[in-house]
Amino acid sequence: MFFVSLVVGVLFGIVFGIFQAICNAIGIGFITFVVMFILYVLAISISMSISASFWKQLKDNVE
């Protein structure tokens, strides 16, 4: 579980870095804000889904 979380975190970091560089190259602050906001919401959703999956797997192993 730790390594899955670590890999997902590193991938999010890479994707955020790429999109941040692209948006900074464009130079429009509002577009950067919108794109990064959407990416953060997506990252939080995926992270919460992974955590829910971990908890479900743990619960199923106890029963």
mmCIF file of C-alpha atoms in Angstrom:
data_model
loop_
_atom_site.group_PDB
_atom_site.id
_atom_site.type_symbol
_atom_site.label_atom_id
_atom_site.label_comp_id
_atom_site.label_asym_id
_atom_site.label_seq_id
_atom_site.Cartn_x
_atom_site.Cartn_y
_atom_site.Cartn_z
ATOM 1 C CA MET A 1 0.000 0.000 0.000
ATOM 2 C CA PHE A 2 2.847 2.351 0.812
ATOM 3 C CA PHE A 3 4.505 1.817 -2.556
ATOM 4 C CA VAL A 4 1.247 2.316 -4.449
ATOM 5 C CA SER A 5 0.730 5.611 -2.619
ATOM 6 C CA LEU A 6 4.349 6.586 -3.259
ATOM 7 C CA VAL A 7 4.146 5.831 -6.991
ATOM 8 C CA VAL A 8 0.845 7.682 -7.357
ATOM 9 C CA GLY A 9 2.273 10.674 -5.470
ATOM 10 C CA VAL A 10 5.371 10.771 -7.663
ATOM 11 C CA LEU A 11 3.247 10.496 -10.812
ATOM 12 C CA PHE A 12 1.023 13.345 -9.620
ATOM 13 C CA GLY A 13 4.122 15.422 -8.952
ATOM 14 C CA ILE A 14 5.470 14.785 -12.441
ATOM 15 C CA VAL A 15 2.122 15.563 -14.096
ATOM 16 C CA PHE A 16 1.715 18.743 -12.035
ATOM 17 C CA GLY A 17 5.235 19.814 -12.957
ATOM 18 C CA ILE A 18 4.652 19.257 -16.660
ATOM 19 C CA PHE A 19 1.341 21.105 -16.686
ATOM 20 C CA GLN A 20 2.781 23.927 -14.575
ATOM 21 C CA ALA A 21 5.657 24.339 -17.040
ATOM 22 C CA ILE A 22 3.270 24.346 -20.007
ATOM 23 C CA CYS A 23 0.942 26.868 -18.365
ATOM 24 C CA ASN A 24 3.843 29.112 -17.369
ATOM 25 C CA ALA A 25 5.106 29.001 -20.965
ATOM 26 C CA ILE A 26 1.694 30.194 -22.130
ATOM 27 C CA GLY A 27 1.867 33.000 -19.586
ATOM 28 C CA ILE A 28 -1.843 33.413 -18.846
ATOM 29 C CA GLY A 29 -2.491 33.270 -15.105
ATOM 30 C CA PHE A 30 -6.192 32.455 -15.280
ATOM 31 C CA ILE A 31 -5.655 29.429 -17.519
ATOM 32 C CA THR A 32 -2.902 28.234 -15.181
ATOM 33 C CA PHE A 33 -5.256 28.593 -12.215
ATOM 34 C CA VAL A 34 -8.086 26.684 -13.919
ATOM 35 C CA VAL A 35 -5.843 23.875 -15.169
ATOM 36 C CA MET A 36 -4.088 23.435 -11.834
ATOM 37 C CA PHE A 37 -7.402 23.552 -9.951
ATOM 38 C CA ILE A 38 -8.822 20.801 -12.162
ATOM 39 C CA LEU A 39 -5.655 18.730 -11.701
ATOM 40 C CA TYR A 40 -5.775 19.143 -7.909
ATOM 41 C CA VAL A 41 -9.441 18.100 -7.787
ATOM 42 C CA LEU A 42 -8.639 15.088 -9.972
ATOM 43 C CA ALA A 43 -5.631 14.167 -7.839
ATOM 44 C CA ILE A 44 -7.630 14.402 -4.619
ATOM 45 C CA SER A 45 -10.414 12.271 -6.128
ATOM 46 C CA ILE A 46 -7.978 9.590 -7.250
ATOM 47 C CA SER A 47 -6.179 9.675 -3.905
ATOM 48 C CA MET A 48 -9.448 9.274 -2.010
ATOM 49 C CA SER A 49 -10.443 6.394 -4.302
ATOM 50 C CA ILE A 50 -7.159 4.620 -3.613
ATOM 51 C CA SER A 51 -7.599 5.119 0.135
ATOM 52 C CA ALA A 52 -11.144 3.748 -0.034
ATOM 53 C CA SER A 53 -9.860 0.721 -1.898
ATOM 54 C CA PHE A 54 -7.197 0.136 0.766
ATOM 55 C CA TRP A 55 -9.767 0.359 3.566
ATOM 56 C CA LYS A 56 -12.132 -2.012 1.738
ATOM 57 C CA GLN A 57 -9.343 -4.535 1.250
ATOM 58 C CA LEU A 58 -8.377 -4.281 4.912
ATOM 59 C CA LYS A 59 -11.996 -4.689 6.019
ATOM 60 C CA ASP A 60 -12.504 -7.711 3.762
ATOM 61 C CA ASN A 61 -9.384 -9.381 5.186
ATOM 62 C CA VAL A 62 -10.626 -8.995 8.768
ATOM 63 C CA GLU A 63 -13.977 -10.662 8.145
#
